[in-house]
CSV table of C-alpha atoms and ligand atoms in Angstrom, one decimal:
chain,number,residue,atom,x,y,z
N,1,MET,CA,114.7,170.6,48.0
N,2,CYS,CA,116.2,168.7,50.9
N,3,PRO,CA,113.9,165.9,52.3
N,4,ALA,CA,113.9,165.8,56.1
N,5,ARG,CA,115.4,168.2,57.8
N,6,ARG,CA,116.3,172.1,57.1
N,7,CYS,CA,119.5,172.2,54.9
N,8,PHE,CA,121.9,174.7,56.1
N,9,GLY,CA,123.6,174.5,53.0
N,10,CYS,CA,120.7,176.1,51.5
N,11,SER,CA,117.7,178.2,52.7
N,12,THR,CA,114.9,175.8,51.5
N,13,PRO,CA,112.8,174.8,54.1
N,14,SER,CA,112.2,170.9,55.1
N,15,GLN,CA,109.2,168.7,54.7
N,16,ALA,CA,108.5,168.9,58.1
N,17,GLU,CA,108.6,172.6,58.4
N,18,MET,CA,106.1,172.6,55.6
N,19,VAL,CA,103.8,170.6,57.1
N,20,LEU,CA,104.0,172.3,60.3
N,21,ARG,CA,103.4,175.8,58.9
N,22,GLU,CA,100.0,174.2,57.2
N,23,VAL,CA,98.7,173.6,60.9
N,24,PRO,CA,97.8,176.8,62.3
N,25,VAL,CA,99.6,177.9,65.3
N,26,GLU,CA,96.8,178.6,67.4
N,27,GLN,CA,96.3,174.7,67.1
N,28,VAL,CA,99.5,173.5,68.3
N,29,THR,CA,99.6,176.0,71.5
N,30,ARG,CA,95.9,176.0,72.7
N,31,PRO,CA,95.4,174.5,75.9
N,32,LEU,CA,93.7,170.6,75.7
N,33,GLY,CA,89.6,171.0,76.0
N,34,ARG,CA,88.2,169.1,79.2
N,35,SER,CA,86.8,166.5,77.1
N,36,GLU,CA,90.3,165.9,75.1
N,37,VAL,CA,92.0,165.9,78.7
N,38,ILE,CA,89.4,163.0,80.4
N,39,GLY,CA,89.8,161.1,77.3
N,40,LEU,CA,93.8,161.2,77.4
N,41,LEU,CA,93.7,160.3,81.3
N,42,PHE,CA,91.1,157.4,80.7
N,43,ARG,CA,93.4,156.1,77.9
N,44,LEU,CA,96.5,156.3,79.9
N,45,THR,CA,94.6,154.6,82.9
N,46,VAL,CA,93.5,151.6,80.5
N,47,PHE,CA,97.0,151.6,79.2
N,48,GLY,CA,98.2,151.1,83.1
N,49,ALA,CA,96.0,148.6,83.8
N,50,VAL,CA,96.8,146.2,80.8
N,51,THR,CA,100.3,146.5,81.5
N,52,TYR,CA,99.8,146.1,85.2
N,53,PHE,CA,97.6,143.0,84.8
N,54,THR,CA,99.8,141.7,81.9
N,55,ILE,CA,102.9,141.9,83.8
N,56,LYS,CA,101.3,140.3,87.2
N,57,TRP,CA,100.1,137.3,84.8
N,58,MET,CA,103.3,136.6,83.6
N,59,VAL,CA,104.9,136.7,87.1
N,60,ASP,CA,102.3,134.4,88.5
N,61,ALA,CA,102.7,131.9,85.4
N,62,LEU,CA,106.6,132.0,86.3
N,63,ASP,CA,106.1,131.4,89.9
N,64,PRO,CA,107.2,127.6,90.4
N,65,THR,CA,105.0,127.8,94.0
N,66,ARG,CA,102.0,129.5,92.7
N,67,LYS,CA,99.8,126.2,92.5
N,68,GLN,CA,101.0,125.4,96.1
N,69,LYS,CA,100.0,128.9,97.2
N,70,VAL,CA,96.7,128.4,95.6
N,71,GLU,CA,95.9,125.3,97.4
N,72,ALA,CA,97.4,126.3,100.7
N,73,GLN,CA,94.9,129.6,100.6
N,74,LYS,CA,92.1,127.3,99.4
N,75,GLN,CA,92.5,124.7,102.4
N,76,ALA,CA,93.3,127.9,104.6
N,77,GLU,CA,90.2,129.7,104.3
N,78,LYS,CA,88.3,126.6,104.8
N,79,LEU,CA,89.8,126.1,108.3
N,80,MET,CA,89.5,129.8,109.1
N,81,LYS,CA,85.9,129.6,108.7
N,82,GLN,CA,85.8,126.2,110.6
N,83,ILE,CA,87.2,127.5,113.6
N,84,GLY,CA,85.3,130.8,113.5
N,85,VAL,CA,88.1,133.1,112.6
N,86,LYS,CA,86.5,136.4,111.1
N,87,ASN,CA,87.8,139.6,110.4
N,88,VAL,CA,91.0,138.5,110.3
N,89,LYS,CA,93.2,139.5,107.3
N,90,LEU,CA,96.1,137.2,106.8
N,91,SER,CA,99.0,137.7,104.5
N,92,GLU,CA,99.9,135.1,101.6
N,93,TYR,CA,102.4,133.4,104.1
N,94,GLU,CA,100.2,133.3,106.8
N,95,MET,CA,98.0,131.5,104.7
N,96,SER,CA,100.2,128.9,103.9
N,97,ILE,CA,101.1,128.4,107.5
N,98,ALA,CA,97.5,127.9,108.2
N,99,ALA,CA,97.1,125.1,105.8
N,100,HIS,CA,98.7,123.4,108.8
N,101,LEU,CA,96.4,124.7,111.5
N,102,VAL,CA,94.0,122.0,113.4
N,103,ASP,CA,91.1,123.5,115.1
N,104,PRO,CA,90.9,121.8,118.8
N,105,LEU,CA,87.3,121.2,118.6
N,106,THR,CA,87.9,119.0,115.6
N,107,MET,CA,91.0,117.3,117.4
N,108,GLN,CA,89.8,113.9,118.5
N,109,ILE,CA,92.9,113.5,120.6
N,110,THR,CA,92.0,113.6,124.7
N,111,TRP,CA,94.3,112.4,127.9
N,112,ARG,CA,91.9,109.7,127.8
N,113,ASP,CA,93.5,108.3,124.3
N,114,ILE,CA,97.2,108.3,126.3
N,115,ALA,CA,97.9,105.6,128.5
N,116,GLY,CA,101.0,104.9,131.1
N,117,LEU,CA,102.1,108.9,130.8
N,118,ASP,CA,99.8,109.8,134.0
N,119,GLU,CA,103.2,111.8,135.1
N,120,VAL,CA,103.7,113.8,132.3
N,121,ILE,CA,100.0,114.6,131.9
N,122,THR,CA,99.9,115.8,135.5
N,123,GLU,CA,102.9,118.0,135.0
N,124,LEU,CA,101.8,119.5,131.7
N,125,LYS,CA,98.2,120.3,133.7
N,126,GLU,CA,99.7,122.0,136.2
N,127,THR,CA,102.6,124.1,134.2
N,128,VAL,CA,100.8,124.8,130.8
N,129,ILE,CA,97.1,124.2,131.1
N,130,LEU,CA,96.0,125.3,134.1
N,131,PRO,CA,97.8,128.9,134.1
N,132,VAL,CA,96.1,128.9,130.7
N,133,GLN,CA,92.7,128.2,131.9
N,134,LYS,CA,93.1,130.0,135.1
N,135,ARG,CA,94.8,133.0,134.3
N,136,HIS,CA,93.2,135.4,136.8
N,137,LEU,CA,94.9,133.3,139.3
N,138,PHE,CA,98.4,133.2,137.8
N,139,GLN,CA,98.4,136.6,136.0
N,140,ARG,CA,100.2,138.1,139.1
N,141,SER,CA,103.3,135.7,139.1
N,142,ARG,CA,105.9,136.1,136.7
N,143,LEU,CA,107.3,132.8,137.7
N,144,LEU,CA,103.9,131.1,137.0
N,145,GLN,CA,103.4,132.2,133.5
N,146,PRO,CA,103.0,129.2,131.0
N,147,PRO,CA,106.3,128.5,129.3
N,148,LYS,CA,106.9,129.7,125.9
N,149,GLY,CA,108.6,126.6,124.8
N,150,VAL,CA,108.3,122.8,125.7
N,151,LEU,CA,110.3,120.0,124.8
N,152,LEU,CA,108.9,116.5,124.2
N,153,TYR,CA,112.1,113.9,123.5
N,154,GLY,CA,112.5,110.2,123.3
N,155,PRO,CA,112.4,107.6,121.1
N,156,PRO,CA,109.7,107.5,118.2
N,157,GLY,CA,106.4,106.0,118.6
N,158,CYS,CA,106.2,106.4,122.3
N,159,GLY,CA,103.2,109.5,122.2
N,160,LYS,CA,105.1,112.5,121.9
N,161,THR,CA,102.6,114.1,119.2
N,162,LEU,CA,100.0,112.7,121.0
N,163,ILE,CA,100.5,114.4,124.1
N,164,ALA,CA,100.9,117.4,121.9
N,165,LYS,CA,97.6,117.3,120.5
N,166,ALA,CA,96.2,116.4,123.7
N,167,THR,CA,97.7,119.4,125.4
N,168,ALA,CA,96.1,121.8,122.8
N,169,LYS,CA,92.7,119.8,122.7
N,170,GLU,CA,92.5,120.3,126.8
N,171,ALA,CA,93.8,123.6,126.7
N,172,GLY,CA,91.4,124.9,123.8
N,173,PHE,CA,94.9,125.9,122.1
N,174,ARG,CA,94.6,126.3,118.4
N,175,PHE,CA,97.3,123.8,117.0
N,176,ILE,CA,99.6,124.8,114.3
N,177,ASN,CA,101.4,121.4,113.1
N,178,LEU,CA,104.8,122.6,111.4
N,179,GLN,CA,106.9,119.8,109.7
N,180,PRO,CA,110.2,121.4,109.3
N,181,SER,CA,109.8,121.1,105.2
N,182,THR,CA,107.0,123.7,105.2
N,183,LEU,CA,109.9,126.1,106.0
N,184,THR,CA,112.9,124.9,104.6
N,185,ASP,CA,112.1,123.6,101.0
N,186,LYS,CA,111.6,127.1,100.0
N,187,TRP,CA,113.1,129.4,97.7
N,188,TYR,CA,115.5,131.9,99.0
N,189,GLY,CA,114.2,134.3,100.9
N,190,GLU,CA,111.1,132.7,101.3
N,191,SER,CA,111.8,130.8,104.7
N,192,GLN,CA,112.7,133.7,106.7
N,193,LYS,CA,109.1,135.3,105.5
N,194,LEU,CA,107.1,131.9,106.0
N,195,ALA,CA,109.2,131.7,109.9
N,196,ALA,CA,108.0,135.2,110.7
N,197,ALA,CA,104.3,134.2,109.2
N,198,VAL,CA,104.6,131.3,112.0
N,199,PHE,CA,104.6,133.7,114.9
N,200,SER,CA,102.4,136.4,113.3
N,201,LEU,CA,99.6,133.7,112.4
N,202,ALA,CA,99.8,132.1,116.4
N,203,LEU,CA,99.7,135.6,117.6
N,204,LYS,CA,96.7,136.5,115.5
N,205,LEU,CA,94.8,133.1,116.3
N,206,GLN,CA,96.1,132.8,119.8
N,207,PRO,CA,95.7,130.7,122.6
N,208,SER,CA,97.9,128.8,119.8
N,209,ILE,CA,100.8,126.0,120.2
N,210,ILE,CA,103.4,125.9,117.4
N,211,PHE,CA,104.0,122.2,117.3
N,212,ILE,CA,107.5,121.5,115.6
N,213,ASP,CA,107.5,117.7,114.8
N,214,GLU,CA,111.6,116.5,114.5
N,215,ILE,CA,112.6,119.8,115.6
N,216,ASP,CA,116.0,118.7,115.5
N,217,SER,CA,116.1,118.3,111.7
N,218,PHE,CA,115.0,122.2,111.7
N,219,LEU,CA,117.1,123.9,114.5
N,220,ARG,CA,119.9,121.4,114.9
N,221,ASN,CA,123.1,122.3,115.9
N,222,ARG,CA,124.1,125.6,113.6
N,223,SER,CA,127.2,124.7,111.5
N,224,SER,CA,129.3,126.6,109.3
N,225,SER,CA,127.9,124.1,106.6
N,226,ASP,CA,124.7,125.9,107.3
N,227,HIS,CA,123.3,127.4,104.0
N,228,GLU,CA,123.1,131.1,104.4
N,229,ALA,CA,119.7,131.0,103.8
N,230,THR,CA,119.1,128.8,106.4
N,231,ALA,CA,121.3,130.1,109.3
N,232,MET,CA,119.4,133.5,108.7
N,233,MET,CA,116.0,131.7,109.1
N,234,LYS,CA,117.0,130.3,112.4
N,235,ALA,CA,118.4,133.4,113.8
N,236,GLN,CA,115.2,134.9,112.8
N,237,PHE,CA,113.1,132.3,114.2
N,238,MET,CA,114.9,132.5,117.7
N,239,SER,CA,114.4,136.4,117.6
N,240,LEU,CA,110.8,135.7,116.9
N,241,TRP,CA,110.5,133.2,119.6
N,242,ASP,CA,112.2,135.8,122.2
N,243,GLY,CA,109.6,138.0,121.3
N,244,LEU,CA,106.9,135.6,123.0
N,245,ASP,CA,108.7,135.9,126.1
N,246,THR,CA,108.8,140.0,126.1
N,247,ASP,CA,105.1,139.8,125.6
N,248,TYR,CA,103.7,138.9,129.1
N,249,SER,CA,100.3,138.9,128.0
N,250,CYS,CA,100.8,136.8,124.8
N,251,GLN,CA,99.5,133.0,124.7
N,252,VAL,CA,101.5,131.4,122.0
N,253,ILE,CA,103.7,127.9,123.1
N,254,VAL,CA,106.3,126.7,121.2
N,255,MET,CA,106.5,122.5,121.7
N,256,GLY,CA,109.1,121.0,119.8
N,257,ALA,CA,109.2,117.0,119.7
N,258,THR,CA,112.6,115.2,119.0
N,259,ASN,CA,114.3,111.7,118.6
N,260,ARG,CA,117.4,113.3,119.0
N,261,PRO,CA,117.6,115.9,121.9
N,262,GLN,CA,121.5,116.0,121.8
N,263,ASP,CA,121.5,117.3,118.0
N,264,LEU,CA,119.8,120.5,119.2
N,265,ASP,CA,121.1,123.9,119.5
N,266,SER,CA,121.8,124.7,123.0
N,267,ALA,CA,120.4,128.0,122.1
N,268,ILE,CA,117.1,126.2,121.4
N,269,LEU,CA,117.7,124.1,124.6
N,270,ARG,CA,117.7,127.3,126.6
N,271,ARG,CA,114.2,128.2,124.8
N,272,MET,CA,112.4,125.3,125.9
N,273,PRO,CA,113.2,125.0,129.7
N,274,THR,CA,110.3,122.5,130.1
N,275,ARG,CA,111.2,119.3,129.3
N,276,PHE,CA,109.4,115.8,129.2
N,277,HIS,CA,111.3,112.7,128.5
N,278,ILE,CA,108.9,110.3,126.9
N,279,ASN,CA,110.7,107.2,127.1
N,280,GLN,CA,110.3,103.6,125.9
N,281,PRO,CA,107.1,102.2,127.9
N,282,SER,CA,107.9,100.0,130.8
N,283,GLN,CA,106.1,96.6,131.2
N,284,LYS,CA,103.5,98.1,133.8
N,285,GLN,CA,102.9,101.0,130.9
N,286,ARG,CA,102.8,98.2,128.0
N,287,GLU,CA,100.0,96.6,129.8
N,288,GLN,CA,98.2,100.1,130.0
N,289,ILE,CA,98.8,100.9,126.6
N,290,LEU,CA,97.6,97.4,125.5
N,291,LYS,CA,94.4,97.7,127.6
N,292,LEU,CA,93.4,100.8,125.8
N,293,ILE,CA,94.2,99.8,122.2
N,294,LEU,CA,92.0,96.9,122.8
N,295,ASP,CA,89.1,98.8,125.0
N,296,ASP,CA,86.7,98.9,122.2
N,297,GLU,CA,87.5,95.4,120.3
N,298,ARG,CA,86.2,92.3,120.8
N,299,VAL,CA,88.7,90.4,122.7
N,300,GLU,CA,88.3,86.8,124.3
N,301,LEU,CA,87.9,87.1,128.2
N,302,THR,CA,90.8,84.9,128.5
N,303,VAL,CA,93.3,87.1,126.9
N,304,ASP,CA,96.2,88.0,129.4
N,305,LEU,CA,97.6,91.3,128.7
N,306,GLU,CA,100.1,91.2,131.5
N,307,GLU,CA,101.4,88.2,129.6
N,308,VAL,CA,101.3,90.0,126.4
N,309,SER,CA,103.2,92.6,128.0
N,310,LYS,CA,106.0,90.9,129.3
N,311,GLU,CA,106.3,89.8,125.9
N,312,THR,CA,107.1,92.9,124.4
N,313,GLU,CA,110.0,94.0,125.9
N,314,GLY,CA,111.5,97.1,123.6
N,315,PHE,CA,108.2,97.8,122.0
N,316,SER,CA,106.9,101.3,121.7
N,317,GLY,CA,103.6,102.2,121.8
N,318,SER,CA,103.1,102.5,118.0
N,319,ASP,CA,104.5,99.1,118.1
N,320,LEU,CA,101.5,97.7,120.5
N,321,ARG,CA,99.3,99.1,118.2
N,322,GLU,CA,100.7,97.4,115.3
N,323,THR,CA,100.5,94.4,117.0
N,324,CYS,CA,97.3,94.7,117.9
N,325,ARG,CA,96.0,95.7,114.6
N,326,ASP,CA,97.9,92.6,113.2
N,327,ALA,CA,96.2,90.2,115.5
N,328,ALA,CA,92.8,92.1,114.8
N,329,LEU,CA,93.5,91.5,111.1
N,330,MET,CA,94.2,87.7,111.7
N,331,CYS,CA,90.5,87.1,112.7
N,332,VAL,CA,89.4,89.0,109.3
N,333,ARG,CA,91.5,86.8,107.4
N,334,GLU,CA,90.1,83.7,108.8
N,335,TYR,CA,86.7,84.8,108.5
N,336,VAL,CA,87.3,85.7,104.5
N,337,SER,CA,89.4,82.3,103.9
N,338,SER,CA,86.8,80.3,105.8
N,339,GLY,CA,83.8,81.7,103.3
N,340,SER,CA,81.7,82.1,106.5
N,341,ASP,CA,78.4,84.3,106.0
N,342,SER,CA,77.8,85.0,109.5
N,343,GLU,CA,77.2,88.2,111.3
N,344,ASP,CA,80.2,88.3,113.8
N,345,ILE,CA,84.0,88.1,113.2
N,346,ARG,CA,85.6,86.1,115.9
N,347,ALA,CA,87.1,87.9,119.0
N,348,ILE,CA,91.1,88.4,119.3
N,349,SER,CA,92.4,85.5,121.3
N,350,GLN,CA,95.7,85.1,123.2
N,351,SER,CA,97.4,83.2,120.4
N,352,ASP,CA,96.6,86.0,117.9
N,353,LEU,CA,98.2,88.4,119.9
N,354,GLN,CA,101.2,86.1,120.5
N,355,ARG,CA,101.6,85.2,116.6
N,356,ALA,CA,101.6,89.1,116.1
N,357,VAL,CA,104.3,89.5,118.7
N,358,SER,CA,106.6,87.4,117.1
N,359,LYS,CA,105.9,88.6,113.7
N,360,MET,CA,106.4,92.4,115.3
N,361,LYS,CA,109.8,91.1,117.1
N,362,LYS,CA,110.9,89.7,113.5
N,363,SER,CA,110.3,92.8,111.6
N,364,LYS,CA,111.6,95.2,114.2
N,365,SER,CA,114.9,93.0,114.2
N,366,ALA,CA,115.1,93.0,110.2
N,367,GLY,CA,114.4,96.8,110.4
N,368,GLY,CA,117.3,96.7,113.1
N,369,HIS,CA,119.6,95.0,111.0
N,370,MET,CA,118.8,97.1,107.8
N,371,LEU,CA,119.7,100.0,109.8
N,372,LEU,CA,122.8,98.6,110.8
N,373,HIS,CA,124.0,97.7,107.3
N,374,ALA,CA,122.9,101.3,106.2
N,375,ALA,CA,125.0,102.9,109.0
N,376,LEU,CA,127.8,100.7,108.2
N,377,ASP,CA,127.6,101.1,104.4
F,1,ATP,N1,101.2,106.3,125.3
F,1,ATP,C1,100.5,105.8,124.2
F,1,ATP,N2,99.2,105.7,124.6
F,1,ATP,C2,98.3,104.9,123.8
F,1,ATP,N3,98.5,105.3,122.3
F,1,ATP,C3,100.1,105.3,122.3
F,1,ATP,C4,101.0,105.8,123.3
F,1,ATP,N4,102.3,106.0,122.7
F,1,ATP,C5,102.2,105.9,121.4
F,1,ATP,N5,100.6,105.3,121.0
F,1,ATP,C6,100.4,104.8,119.7
F,1,ATP,O1,101.0,105.1,119.0
F,1,ATP,C7,100.9,106.3,117.5
F,1,ATP,C8,102.2,107.0,117.4
F,1,ATP,O2,102.5,107.6,118.6
F,1,ATP,P1,103.0,109.1,118.3
F,1,ATP,O3,102.9,109.6,117.0
F,1,ATP,O4,102.5,110.2,119.3
F,1,ATP,O5,104.8,109.2,118.6
F,1,ATP,P2,105.6,110.1,118.4
F,1,ATP,O6,106.6,109.8,119.7
F,1,ATP,O7,105.4,111.5,118.3
F,1,ATP,O8,106.5,109.4,117.6
F,1,ATP,P3,107.7,109.9,116.2
F,1,ATP,O9,108.8,110.3,117.1
F,1,ATP,O10,108.1,108.9,115.3
F,1,ATP,O11,107.0,111.3,115.8
F,1,ATP,C9,99.9,107.0,118.2
F,1,ATP,O12,99.0,107.5,117.1
F,1,ATP,C10,99.2,105.6,119.2
F,1,ATP,O13,98.2,105.0,118.8
């Protein structure tokens, strides 16, 4: 007898045919019973579910950004709870942007924390804050709508970030503090989804400010050397930004800060018609900043801040703060080294401030030399 199939050479039936002959015909052709169908469906469902979850688990395990995403999600959920945002469903990408969200209620910076920039503050109040706070007064005028883009430019450490935070705080805006790396250090294609998520999140949480520090590093002059994904992300960012302009009632402002406005793409500059130059503080401004920084500190009555302000030409607000901190630390160091068990640390004196100023001048010029060498190398 031929083993497997029917042998056409002879008329002997194959093994398979023999087996089939033994199964009654009605059993092969009869329709399945109800319980058999249910059993089959159940088995198919279990099989499908196991396959789906296994594949999902494998994809998750292979995703290098998974840990970051989980962290971002936790952070975002915490923040959303804090700011009382309920019933707003966020996508995975919006979640990772929401991790950079700052609640105006928990934000500490107000106008009172900024010295010497009264003109900028007044203009911001008129152009940005008032139209938001008194919407009904401005509603009918297209000209008086708050700008969708504001640029703060000037040397580092002079208060650009302070101004942005205080604006959000005073206007009651939610503040999305975006570092360029959030969008650019991503896998191919992710940047665009994240850029879209920035705007969709800002709209869901409006009124909100999208603050982009070092906006030049992110939206600099477009060049042919741009990576294709970067170029696409920039283009998309701009078109989403334009979308804000067409939506008359939306309350989202993009606020950018830069030390290098000349590096900004002209298309970006056009989208930021309201610009503020936050320059290196003048002598009068330095005196005001020093006064503010030392306001809550123990300072000898003989300290002459006008004198200190004259000696600190070229210092930024941040340099002044560091100088005052150094002077205060001198008092602490003296207290520790004297082994005193007195309840008080002595007040900051004029000579502490003068020593701290010379130290800062030295470190600034050393920094300057280092930069010069780096540029020449
Ligand atoms: N006008 C100011 N009044 C009070 N403090 C100031 C002022 N300018 C700067 N400072 C101090 O310097 C710190 C740094 O300021 P800020 O971060 O706003 O500078 P920036 O211009 O954003 O700098 P960067 O370009 O480096 O981001 C502030 O936290 C504050 O302590």
